[in-house]
């Protein structure tokens, strides 16, 4: 049995059957669910897992993104483009298609929501995983230069062989780390020509541009696993578009990120001697204004947090009750740690040594009992 992140790869049969019934209710043209359930039961009994049809994969992926809360306002989830690359297991192929995903999603600034689905976990061949939180993230260095949130990750990839520019800067793009069970973690450079960045300026403050702030155009999330009907796809990168405050407030202003609120406040002549003067709040507002203004000026898709709040409230009102049978994007604690600290690896040497075919005996017995019941 293959063990990843200290957990064996198993299949939730109830989730499989629940999802298939859900799919057939939504797609009556697919015919009755009975024959498909029988087919899947036989496949699980023989192999320990089953393969989604292209239609099932697309439907499950769209529902997962819609229900995740990551689907920003204006995203046409029913027409969401799903790139089915389940045959890709090697690190270089995964990295290359992640870069292609970013190129397609950027779309000259008119950001196009996409999901790319790579090989799933199976009892005999676990799928690849991506360590990075997003495809484009900036390095953080020990002297405080760059994005401080990723200082530990930066040190980890340097230890794995990555070399920053001769003169490290504030916006050095980190390498992509793709890990597979048969190759281990591998580093890949993101080509500069595919990273579309927006230089930030302010609609009313001419000095703002001299701060040298910028940000990348597409939030391509890479470390969340996609779960559909009991099958887990550990690498399923997806993107929508940025909410302005995610850039201005969470990344640039925050002291744990770039700490840009203070220099903005000082340039505004604000009293920064105490938080009670609310200098930070005023500086963050101007940072968020600069982000929205600059993205609009560069004709790059973005939404603001007020529009997004209304969208999220609407989403919460219409949200389905949580169920293990529903498709979902999930972030595991181990994946979150890898994205910030550069470890631990998903596959250990011990796990590789214990890899063996998953016995279908217990699954077959469960399926026989279910059919008889």
Short mmCIF file of C-alpha atoms in Angstrom, two decimals, residues 56-229:
data_model
loop_
_atom_site.label_atom_id
_atom_site.label_comp_id
_atom_site.label_asym_id
_atom_site.label_seq_id
_atom_site.Cartn_x
_atom_site.Cartn_y
_atom_site.Cartn_z
CA UNK A 56 -17.69 13.49 -14.90
CA UNK A 57 -14.29 15.10 -14.38
CA UNK A 58 -15.39 18.41 -15.90
CA UNK A 59 -18.62 18.50 -13.91
CA UNK A 60 -16.92 17.57 -10.63
CA UNK A 61 -14.18 20.16 -11.14
CA UNK A 62 -16.66 22.95 -11.86
CA UNK A 63 -18.79 22.10 -8.84
CA UNK A 64 -15.69 21.94 -6.64
CA UNK A 65 -14.56 25.40 -7.72
CA UNK A 66 -18.05 26.87 -7.39
CA UNK A 67 -18.51 25.45 -3.88
CA UNK A 68 -14.97 26.23 -2.69
CA UNK A 69 -15.46 29.95 -2.13
CA UNK A 70 -12.49 30.64 -4.43
CA UNK A 71 -14.81 31.26 -7.39
CA UNK A 72 -14.69 35.06 -7.59
CA UNK A 73 -17.58 37.15 -8.89
CA UNK A 74 -18.03 37.05 -12.63
CA UNK A 75 -16.47 33.60 -13.12
CA UNK A 76 -18.74 31.59 -15.47
CA UNK A 77 -18.28 28.30 -13.57
CA UNK A 78 -20.61 26.37 -15.88
CA UNK A 79 -18.31 27.16 -18.82
CA UNK A 80 -15.08 26.84 -16.85
CA UNK A 81 -12.35 25.36 -19.04
CA UNK A 82 -10.99 22.11 -17.59
CA UNK A 83 -7.70 20.82 -19.01
CA UNK A 84 -7.72 17.03 -18.63
CA UNK A 85 -4.08 15.99 -18.27
CA UNK A 86 -4.55 12.92 -16.11
CA UNK A 87 -1.86 11.09 -18.08
CA UNK A 88 0.86 13.44 -16.77
CA UNK A 89 2.85 12.02 -13.84
CA UNK A 90 6.45 13.12 -14.51
CA UNK A 91 7.65 16.30 -12.82
CA UNK A 92 8.96 18.01 -15.98
CA UNK A 93 5.69 17.43 -17.84
CA UNK A 94 3.65 18.77 -14.90
CA UNK A 95 5.86 21.85 -14.61
CA UNK A 96 5.67 22.54 -18.34
CA UNK A 97 1.88 22.35 -18.35
CA UNK A 98 1.66 24.61 -15.28
CA UNK A 99 3.59 27.22 -17.26
CA UNK A 100 1.27 26.70 -20.22
CA UNK A 101 -1.72 27.07 -17.89
CA UNK A 102 -0.37 30.43 -16.72
CA UNK A 103 0.17 31.54 -20.31
CA UNK A 104 -3.38 30.59 -21.30
CA UNK A 105 -4.91 32.08 -18.15
CA UNK A 106 -3.11 35.42 -18.50
CA UNK A 107 -4.65 35.88 -21.93
CA UNK A 108 -3.08 39.29 -22.51
CA UNK A 109 -4.57 40.64 -19.26
CA UNK A 110 -8.14 39.46 -19.83
CA UNK A 111 -7.71 36.72 -17.25
CA UNK A 112 -9.28 33.40 -18.21
CA UNK A 113 -10.32 31.02 -15.36
CA UNK A 114 -8.88 27.53 -15.90
CA UNK A 115 -8.30 24.26 -14.06
CA UNK A 116 -5.63 21.75 -15.07
CA UNK A 117 -6.06 18.25 -13.65
CA UNK A 118 -3.02 15.97 -13.45
CA UNK A 119 -2.79 12.28 -12.54
CA UNK A 120 -4.80 11.12 -9.51
CA UNK A 121 -3.68 9.13 -6.51
CA UNK A 122 -4.21 5.41 -7.04
CA UNK A 123 -3.28 2.47 -4.81
CA UNK A 124 -0.31 1.65 -7.05
CA UNK A 125 0.71 5.05 -8.48
CA UNK A 126 0.22 8.20 -6.39
CA UNK A 127 -0.14 11.40 -8.35
CA UNK A 128 2.33 14.30 -8.43
CA UNK A 129 2.09 17.23 -6.05
CA UNK A 130 3.20 20.85 -6.25
CA UNK A 131 4.81 22.45 -3.21
CA UNK A 132 4.24 26.13 -4.12
CA UNK A 133 1.15 27.89 -2.81
CA UNK A 134 0.76 29.71 -6.13
CA UNK A 135 2.68 29.27 -9.33
CA UNK A 136 4.07 32.81 -9.04
CA UNK A 137 5.43 33.67 -5.62
CA UNK A 138 8.27 36.03 -4.74
CA UNK A 139 11.37 35.10 -2.76
CA UNK A 140 12.00 36.40 0.75
CA UNK A 141 15.54 36.83 2.04
CA UNK A 142 17.10 36.82 5.50
CA UNK A 143 17.76 40.57 5.41
CA UNK A 144 14.02 41.27 5.01
CA UNK A 145 14.14 41.89 1.25
CA UNK A 146 11.22 40.48 -0.72
CA UNK A 147 8.14 38.61 0.52
CA UNK A 148 8.84 37.68 4.13
CA UNK A 149 6.08 35.06 4.10
CA UNK A 150 8.30 32.86 1.92
CA UNK A 151 11.67 33.34 3.61
CA UNK A 152 11.73 29.74 4.86
CA UNK A 153 10.61 28.39 1.48
CA UNK A 154 13.31 30.47 -0.20
CA UNK A 155 15.98 29.02 2.08
CA UNK A 156 14.69 25.52 1.43
CA UNK A 157 14.86 25.80 -2.37
CA UNK A 158 18.29 27.41 -2.12
CA UNK A 159 19.35 24.32 -0.24
CA UNK A 160 17.92 22.23 -3.09
CA UNK A 161 20.04 24.08 -5.64
CA UNK A 162 18.12 27.23 -6.62
CA UNK A 163 20.29 30.29 -7.08
CA UNK A 164 18.75 33.76 -6.75
CA UNK A 165 19.93 36.61 -8.98
CA UNK A 166 23.44 37.93 -8.30
CA UNK A 167 21.78 40.96 -6.75
CA UNK A 168 18.65 39.62 -4.99
CA UNK A 169 15.64 41.86 -5.46
CA UNK A 170 12.23 42.38 -3.94
CA UNK A 171 10.33 40.54 -6.67
CA UNK A 172 12.44 37.50 -7.61
CA UNK A 173 10.13 34.73 -8.79
CA UNK A 174 10.63 31.49 -6.87
CA UNK A 175 11.14 28.20 -8.72
CA UNK A 176 8.32 25.69 -9.06
CA UNK A 177 8.76 22.55 -6.96
CA UNK A 178 7.05 19.43 -8.31
CA UNK A 179 7.32 16.18 -6.36
CA UNK A 180 6.57 12.68 -7.64
CA UNK A 181 6.90 9.33 -5.92
CA UNK A 182 9.44 8.07 -8.47
CA UNK A 183 11.51 11.26 -8.87
CA UNK A 184 11.28 13.11 -5.58
CA UNK A 185 11.08 16.93 -5.50
CA UNK A 186 12.38 18.72 -8.61
CA UNK A 187 12.96 22.45 -9.21
CA UNK A 188 11.83 24.29 -12.34
CA UNK A 189 12.39 27.92 -13.30
CA UNK A 190 9.30 29.89 -14.30
CA UNK A 191 10.12 31.59 -17.65
CA UNK A 192 10.11 35.39 -17.13
CA UNK A 193 8.13 35.99 -20.32
CA UNK A 194 5.11 34.12 -18.94
CA UNK A 195 4.91 36.15 -15.70
CA UNK A 196 2.76 39.17 -16.49
CA UNK A 197 3.34 41.85 -13.84
CA UNK A 198 1.63 45.15 -13.15
CA UNK A 199 3.73 48.11 -11.92
CA UNK A 200 1.77 50.01 -9.29
CA UNK A 201 1.00 53.70 -9.40
CA UNK A 202 -1.62 55.84 -7.69
CA UNK A 203 -4.39 57.86 -9.38
CA UNK A 204 -3.59 60.97 -7.27
CA UNK A 205 -0.17 60.53 -5.65
CA UNK A 206 2.60 61.06 -8.22
CA UNK A 207 5.34 59.83 -5.85
CA UNK A 208 3.73 56.42 -5.40
CA UNK A 209 5.44 54.90 -8.46
CA UNK A 210 8.86 55.60 -6.93
CA UNK A 211 8.11 52.95 -4.28
CA UNK A 212 8.83 50.36 -6.97
CA UNK A 213 5.89 48.10 -6.09
CA UNK A 214 4.44 45.60 -8.55
CA UNK A 215 2.46 42.37 -8.57
CA UNK A 216 1.78 39.44 -10.87
CA UNK A 217 -1.48 39.29 -12.80
CA UNK A 218 -2.86 35.79 -12.17
CA UNK A 219 -3.47 33.98 -8.83
CA UNK A 220 -2.79 30.41 -9.99
CA UNK A 221 -3.31 28.24 -6.89
CA UNK A 222 -1.24 25.08 -7.04
CA UNK A 223 -1.20 23.25 -3.69
CA UNK A 224 -4.86 22.33 -3.13
CA UNK A 225 -6.01 18.82 -3.88
CA UNK A 226 -9.17 18.16 -5.90
CA UNK A 227 -11.48 15.47 -4.50
CA UNK A 228 -14.21 14.07 -6.75
CA UNK A 229 -16.26 11.03 -5.86
#
